[in-house]
Amino acid sequence: MKIIITGHTSGIGKSLYDKLIELGHEVWGLSRSNAYDLSTDQLGRFVSAIKNNDIFINNAYHEWAQVDLLYKVYEEWKDTDKMIINISSVTGDMSKKYLHEYQIHKIALDNACKQLQPLGKCKVVNVRPGWIDTNFIRNVKSTIPKDIEILTSDQVAETVIYIINQPKNVCIKSISIEPWYKDE
């Protein structure tokens, strides 16, 4: 399969990129390292790079860009047998009790997935991990409960690969992956 991933140089994206290559897929990555920057007004350029693939993994986070990119790629793919896998978060499941823009952006991505899932032939999948040991959470690690074993990027990547490997007549619309308690 031809698969394209945003944010393929670190964290979940890198784990996915490496594992999918190892499995023999044709994989391309879009990130700042190869001049694809979601913080700029380049969404049309992203869509052009994405459209000739079978699966798009909407992984890289930058404010509203994941939602905007989902809508634009879905518009291109809605009548096809392709798949869009969005890497969201369980952060929207509970109140943070303070201004938390990341949470709002991920809630918007969750809702966009729900809105698009029944509209066309293209599969829209929402993967919602909890705490993951990536650079993104390093500055908030003190807020993670001490008895929880944080997820790895590889564990999330393995879940995404499980979704990709489902038969054509199966669509996993949403999956939440939570870290669990450490063995004692």
PDB file of C-alpha atoms in Angstrom:
ATOM      1  CA  MET A   1       0.000   0.000   0.000  1.00  0.00           C
ATOM      2  CA  LYS A   2       0.990   3.592  -0.565  1.00  0.00           C
ATOM      3  CA  ILE A   3       0.919   5.409   2.763  1.00  0.00           C
ATOM      4  CA  ILE A   4       1.748   9.005   3.623  1.00  0.00           C
ATOM      5  CA  ILE A   5       2.300  10.353   7.149  1.00  0.00           C
ATOM      6  CA  THR A   6       2.609  13.867   8.517  1.00  0.00           C
ATOM      7  CA  GLY A   7       5.229  14.337  11.214  1.00  0.00           C
ATOM      8  CA  HIS A   8       7.274  11.260  10.293  1.00  0.00           C
ATOM      9  CA  THR A   9      10.582  12.263  11.895  1.00  0.00           C
ATOM     10  CA  SER A  10       9.781  11.839  15.589  1.00  0.00           C
ATOM     11  CA  GLY A  11       7.385  10.261  18.064  1.00  0.00           C
ATOM     12  CA  ILE A  12       4.394   8.315  16.763  1.00  0.00           C
ATOM     13  CA  GLY A  13       5.041   9.374  13.170  1.00  0.00           C
ATOM     14  CA  LYS A  14       8.606   8.024  13.197  1.00  0.00           C
ATOM     15  CA  SER A  15       7.497   4.728  14.771  1.00  0.00           C
ATOM     16  CA  LEU A  16       4.789   4.378  12.130  1.00  0.00           C
ATOM     17  CA  TYR A  17       7.123   5.315   9.303  1.00  0.00           C
ATOM     18  CA  ASP A  18       9.782   2.793  10.365  1.00  0.00           C
ATOM     19  CA  LYS A  19       7.335  -0.064  11.049  1.00  0.00           C
ATOM     20  CA  LEU A  20       5.388   0.430   7.806  1.00  0.00           C
ATOM     21  CA  ILE A  21       8.614   0.485   5.744  1.00  0.00           C
ATOM     22  CA  GLU A  22       9.723  -2.693   7.518  1.00  0.00           C
ATOM     23  CA  LEU A  23       6.401  -4.312   6.543  1.00  0.00           C
ATOM     24  CA  GLY A  24       7.054  -3.509   2.873  1.00  0.00           C
ATOM     25  CA  HIS A  25       4.670  -0.593   2.314  1.00  0.00           C
ATOM     26  CA  GLU A  26       5.545   2.387   0.133  1.00  0.00           C
ATOM     27  CA  VAL A  27       5.732   5.124   2.761  1.00  0.00           C
ATOM     28  CA  TRP A  28       6.301   8.852   2.401  1.00  0.00           C
ATOM     29  CA  GLY A  29       6.603  11.413   5.135  1.00  0.00           C
ATOM     30  CA  LEU A  30       5.694  15.070   5.211  1.00  0.00           C
ATOM     31  CA  SER A  31       7.373  17.189   7.866  1.00  0.00           C
ATOM     32  CA  ARG A  32       9.401  20.326   8.359  1.00  0.00           C
ATOM     33  CA  SER A  33      12.527  18.263   7.572  1.00  0.00           C
ATOM     34  CA  ASN A  34      11.418  18.026   3.932  1.00  0.00           C
ATOM     35  CA  ALA A  35       9.817  21.493   3.723  1.00  0.00           C
ATOM     36  CA  TYR A  36       6.239  20.561   4.699  1.00  0.00           C
ATOM     37  CA  ASP A  37       5.360  22.859   7.580  1.00  0.00           C
ATOM     38  CA  LEU A  38       1.811  22.838   8.976  1.00  0.00           C
ATOM     39  CA  SER A  39       2.423  26.164  10.703  1.00  0.00           C
ATOM     40  CA  THR A  40       2.429  27.905   7.326  1.00  0.00           C
ATOM     41  CA  ASP A  41      -0.323  28.316   4.741  1.00  0.00           C
ATOM     42  CA  GLN A  42       0.593  25.208   2.704  1.00  0.00           C
ATOM     43  CA  LEU A  43      -2.450  22.950   3.089  1.00  0.00           C
ATOM     44  CA  GLY A  44      -3.006  22.826  -0.681  1.00  0.00           C
ATOM     45  CA  ARG A  45       0.564  21.608  -1.102  1.00  0.00           C
ATOM     46  CA  PHE A  46      -0.034  18.894   1.516  1.00  0.00           C
ATOM     47  CA  VAL A  47      -3.213  17.739  -0.248  1.00  0.00           C
ATOM     48  CA  SER A  48      -1.375  17.539  -3.592  1.00  0.00           C
ATOM     49  CA  ALA A  49       1.286  15.337  -2.008  1.00  0.00           C
ATOM     50  CA  ILE A  50      -1.301  13.152  -0.248  1.00  0.00           C
ATOM     51  CA  LYS A  51      -3.913  12.530  -2.918  1.00  0.00           C
ATOM     52  CA  ASN A  52      -2.184   9.722  -4.892  1.00  0.00           C
ATOM     53  CA  ASN A  53      -1.819   7.457  -1.844  1.00  0.00           C
ATOM     54  CA  ASP A  54      -4.067   4.764  -0.370  1.00  0.00           C
ATOM     55  CA  ILE A  55      -3.790   5.771   3.290  1.00  0.00           C
ATOM     56  CA  PHE A  56      -3.161   9.141   4.892  1.00  0.00           C
ATOM     57  CA  ILE A  57      -2.030   9.199   8.523  1.00  0.00           C
ATOM     58  CA  ASN A  58      -2.892  12.660   9.862  1.00  0.00           C
ATOM     59  CA  ASN A  59      -0.379  12.673  12.696  1.00  0.00           C
ATOM     60  CA  ALA A  60       1.440  16.009  12.992  1.00  0.00           C
ATOM     61  CA  TYR A  61      -0.166  18.468  15.386  1.00  0.00           C
ATOM     62  CA  HIS A  62      -0.261  22.199  14.836  1.00  0.00           C
ATOM     63  CA  GLU A  63      -3.272  24.091  16.170  1.00  0.00           C
ATOM     64  CA  TRP A  64      -6.223  23.641  13.737  1.00  0.00           C
ATOM     65  CA  ALA A  65      -4.123  22.182  10.905  1.00  0.00           C
ATOM     66  CA  GLN A  66      -5.104  18.547  11.559  1.00  0.00           C
ATOM     67  CA  VAL A  67      -8.802  19.396  11.274  1.00  0.00           C
ATOM     68  CA  ASP A  68      -8.290  21.554   8.184  1.00  0.00           C
ATOM     69  CA  LEU A  69      -6.165  18.877   6.522  1.00  0.00           C
ATOM     70  CA  LEU A  70      -8.722  16.168   7.362  1.00  0.00           C
ATOM     71  CA  TYR A  71     -11.502  18.135   5.646  1.00  0.00           C
ATOM     72  CA  LYS A  72      -9.410  18.905   2.562  1.00  0.00           C
ATOM     73  CA  VAL A  73      -8.165  15.327   2.068  1.00  0.00           C
ATOM     74  CA  TYR A  74     -11.621  13.899   2.779  1.00  0.00           C
ATOM     75  CA  GLU A  75     -13.113  16.157   0.099  1.00  0.00           C
ATOM     76  CA  GLU A  76     -10.650  14.624  -2.403  1.00  0.00           C
ATOM     77  CA  TRP A  77     -11.162  11.032  -1.193  1.00  0.00           C
ATOM     78  CA  LYS A  78     -14.811  10.835  -0.071  1.00  0.00           C
ATOM     79  CA  ASP A  79     -15.883   8.599  -2.985  1.00  0.00           C
ATOM     80  CA  THR A  80     -12.844   6.284  -2.872  1.00  0.00           C
ATOM     81  CA  ASP A  81     -11.806   3.119  -1.019  1.00  0.00           C
ATOM     82  CA  LYS A  82      -9.049   5.007   0.768  1.00  0.00           C
ATOM     83  CA  MET A  83      -8.452   5.537   4.475  1.00  0.00           C
ATOM     84  CA  ILE A  84      -7.632   8.549   6.633  1.00  0.00           C
ATOM     85  CA  ILE A  85      -6.250   7.743  10.077  1.00  0.00           C
ATOM     86  CA  ASN A  86      -6.230  10.688  12.479  1.00  0.00           C
ATOM     87  CA  ILE A  87      -4.008  10.681  15.544  1.00  0.00           C
ATOM     88  CA  SER A  88      -6.064  12.502  18.136  1.00  0.00           C
ATOM     89  CA  SER A  89      -6.005  12.222  21.946  1.00  0.00           C
ATOM     90  CA  VAL A  90      -8.126  11.219  24.931  1.00  0.00           C
ATOM     91  CA  THR A  91      -7.392  14.658  26.394  1.00  0.00           C
ATOM     92  CA  GLY A  92     -10.906  15.815  25.502  1.00  0.00           C
ATOM     93  CA  ASP A  93     -12.512  13.198  27.750  1.00  0.00           C
ATOM     94  CA  MET A  94     -12.004  15.223  30.908  1.00  0.00           C
ATOM     95  CA  SER A  95     -11.928  18.838  31.943  1.00  0.00           C
ATOM     96  CA  LYS A  96      -8.511  20.380  32.450  1.00  0.00           C
ATOM     97  CA  LYS A  97     -10.045  23.250  34.465  1.00  0.00           C
ATOM     98  CA  TYR A  98      -7.716  25.701  32.740  1.00  0.00           C
ATOM     99  CA  LEU A  99      -7.194  27.060  29.235  1.00  0.00           C
ATOM    100  CA  HIS A 100      -5.800  24.184  27.211  1.00  0.00           C
ATOM    101  CA  GLU A 101      -5.780  24.855  23.460  1.00  0.00           C
ATOM    102  CA  TYR A 102      -4.369  21.405  22.595  1.00  0.00           C
ATOM    103  CA  GLN A 103      -7.449  19.862  24.218  1.00  0.00           C
ATOM    104  CA  ILE A 104      -9.803  22.067  22.175  1.00  0.00           C
ATOM    105  CA  HIS A 105      -7.986  21.226  18.923  1.00  0.00           C
ATOM    106  CA  LYS A 106      -8.173  17.484  19.613  1.00  0.00           C
ATOM    107  CA  ILE A 107     -11.882  17.682  20.557  1.00  0.00           C
ATOM    108  CA  ALA A 108     -12.455  19.428  17.226  1.00  0.00           C
ATOM    109  CA  LEU A 109     -10.584  16.611  15.429  1.00  0.00           C
ATOM    110  CA  ASP A 110     -12.700  13.989  17.254  1.00  0.00           C
ATOM    111  CA  ASN A 111     -15.891  15.774  16.219  1.00  0.00           C
ATOM    112  CA  ALA A 112     -14.746  16.224  12.629  1.00  0.00           C
ATOM    113  CA  CYS A 113     -14.102  12.466  12.404  1.00  0.00           C
ATOM    114  CA  LYS A 114     -17.595  11.697  13.732  1.00  0.00           C
ATOM    115  CA  GLN A 115     -19.115  14.126  11.250  1.00  0.00           C
ATOM    116  CA  LEU A 116     -17.321  12.666   8.216  1.00  0.00           C
ATOM    117  CA  GLN A 117     -17.493   8.934   9.016  1.00  0.00           C
ATOM    118  CA  PRO A 118     -21.013   8.320   7.682  1.00  0.00           C
ATOM    119  CA  LEU A 119     -20.786  10.630   4.664  1.00  0.00           C
ATOM    120  CA  GLY A 120     -18.795   8.747   2.050  1.00  0.00           C
ATOM    121  CA  LYS A 121     -16.885   5.675   0.995  1.00  0.00           C
ATOM    122  CA  CYS A 122     -13.513   6.775   2.410  1.00  0.00           C
ATOM    123  CA  LYS A 123     -12.837   5.315   5.855  1.00  0.00           C
ATOM    124  CA  VAL A 124     -12.179   7.931   8.536  1.00  0.00           C
ATOM    125  CA  VAL A 125     -10.513   6.475  11.622  1.00  0.00           C
ATOM    126  CA  ASN A 126      -9.839   8.278  14.884  1.00  0.00           C
ATOM    127  CA  VAL A 127      -7.001   6.931  17.057  1.00  0.00           C
ATOM    128  CA  ARG A 128      -7.096   8.469  20.536  1.00  0.00           C
ATOM    129  CA  PRO A 129      -4.039   7.655  22.683  1.00  0.00           C
ATOM    130  CA  GLY A 130      -3.506   8.746  26.253  1.00  0.00           C
ATOM    131  CA  TRP A 131      -0.119   9.639  27.748  1.00  0.00           C
ATOM    132  CA  ILE A 132       2.694   8.751  25.328  1.00  0.00           C
ATOM    133  CA  ASP A 133       6.402   9.048  26.000  1.00  0.00           C
ATOM    134  CA  THR A 134       7.206  11.639  23.322  1.00  0.00           C
ATOM    135  CA  ASN A 135       8.947  15.016  23.323  1.00  0.00           C
ATOM    136  CA  PHE A 136       5.494  16.618  23.262  1.00  0.00           C
ATOM    137  CA  ILE A 137       4.752  15.681  26.910  1.00  0.00           C
ATOM    138  CA  ARG A 138       8.206  16.051  28.432  1.00  0.00           C
ATOM    139  CA  ASN A 139       7.350  19.428  29.968  1.00  0.00           C
ATOM    140  CA  VAL A 140       4.149  18.097  31.628  1.00  0.00           C
ATOM    141  CA  LYS A 141       5.442  14.739  32.872  1.00  0.00           C
ATOM    142  CA  SER A 142       5.041  15.862  36.480  1.00  0.00           C
ATOM    143  CA  THR A 143       1.239  15.823  36.000  1.00  0.00           C
ATOM    144  CA  ILE A 144       1.177  12.127  35.007  1.00  0.00           C
ATOM    145  CA  PRO A 145       0.133   9.791  37.821  1.00  0.00           C
ATOM    146  CA  LYS A 146       3.186   7.922  39.147  1.00  0.00           C
ATOM    147  CA  ASP A 147       1.494   4.494  39.069  1.00  0.00           C
ATOM    148  CA  ILE A 148       0.710   4.706  35.330  1.00  0.00           C
ATOM    149  CA  GLU A 149       2.985   3.130  32.723  1.00  0.00           C
ATOM    150  CA  ILE A 150       3.141   5.646  29.877  1.00  0.00           C
ATOM    151  CA  LEU A 151       2.486   4.339  26.358  1.00  0.00           C
ATOM    152  CA  THR A 152       5.301   4.169  23.820  1.00  0.00           C
ATOM    153  CA  SER A 153       5.121   5.458  20.267  1.00  0.00           C
ATOM    154  CA  ASP A 154       5.632   1.872  19.097  1.00  0.00           C
ATOM    155  CA  GLN A 155       2.491   0.737  20.949  1.00  0.00           C
ATOM    156  CA  VAL A 156       0.418   3.390  19.191  1.00  0.00           C
ATOM    157  CA  ALA A 157       2.034   2.500  15.848  1.00  0.00           C
ATOM    158  CA  GLU A 158       1.170  -1.180  16.361  1.00  0.00           C
ATOM    159  CA  THR A 159      -2.461  -0.211  16.969  1.00  0.00           C
ATOM    160  CA  VAL A 160      -2.537   1.814  13.747  1.00  0.00           C
ATOM    161  CA  ILE A 161      -1.031  -1.133  11.839  1.00  0.00           C
ATOM    162  CA  TYR A 162      -3.738  -3.380  13.313  1.00  0.00           C
ATOM    163  CA  ILE A 163      -6.366  -0.972  11.921  1.00  0.00           C
ATOM    164  CA  ILE A 164      -4.706  -0.910   8.489  1.00  0.00           C
ATOM    165  CA  ASN A 165      -4.618  -4.721   8.370  1.00  0.00           C
ATOM    166  CA  GLN A 166      -8.366  -5.159   8.847  1.00  0.00           C
ATOM    167  CA  PRO A 167     -10.352  -6.645   5.934  1.00  0.00           C
ATOM    168  CA  LYS A 168     -11.912  -4.174   3.461  1.00  0.00           C
ATOM    169  CA  ASN A 169     -15.381  -4.802   4.918  1.00  0.00           C
ATOM    170  CA  VAL A 170     -14.283  -3.773   8.445  1.00  0.00           C
ATOM    171  CA  CYS A 171     -13.898  -0.188   9.612  1.00  0.00           C
ATOM    172  CA  ILE A 172     -12.670   0.620  13.088  1.00  0.00           C
ATOM    173  CA  LYS A 173     -14.046   4.131  13.403  1.00  0.00           C
ATOM    174  CA  SER A 174     -12.499   5.095  16.725  1.00  0.00           C
ATOM    175  CA  ILE A 175     -10.154   3.520  19.216  1.00  0.00           C
ATOM    176  CA  SER A 176      -8.875   4.893  22.509  1.00  0.00           C
ATOM    177  CA  ILE A 177      -5.593   3.602  23.897  1.00  0.00           C
ATOM    178  CA  GLU A 178      -4.963   4.341  27.556  1.00  0.00           C
ATOM    179  CA  PRO A 179      -1.821   3.717  29.584  1.00  0.00           C
ATOM    180  CA  TRP A 180      -2.450   1.398  32.487  1.00  0.00           C
ATOM    181  CA  TYR A 181      -1.031   0.648  35.897  1.00  0.00           C
ATOM    182  CA  LYS A 182       2.537  -0.525  36.332  1.00  0.00           C
ATOM    183  CA  ASP A 183       3.233  -4.085  37.364  1.00  0.00           C
ATOM    184  CA  GLU A 184       4.199  -4.268  40.998  1.00  0.00           C
TER     185      GLU A 184
END
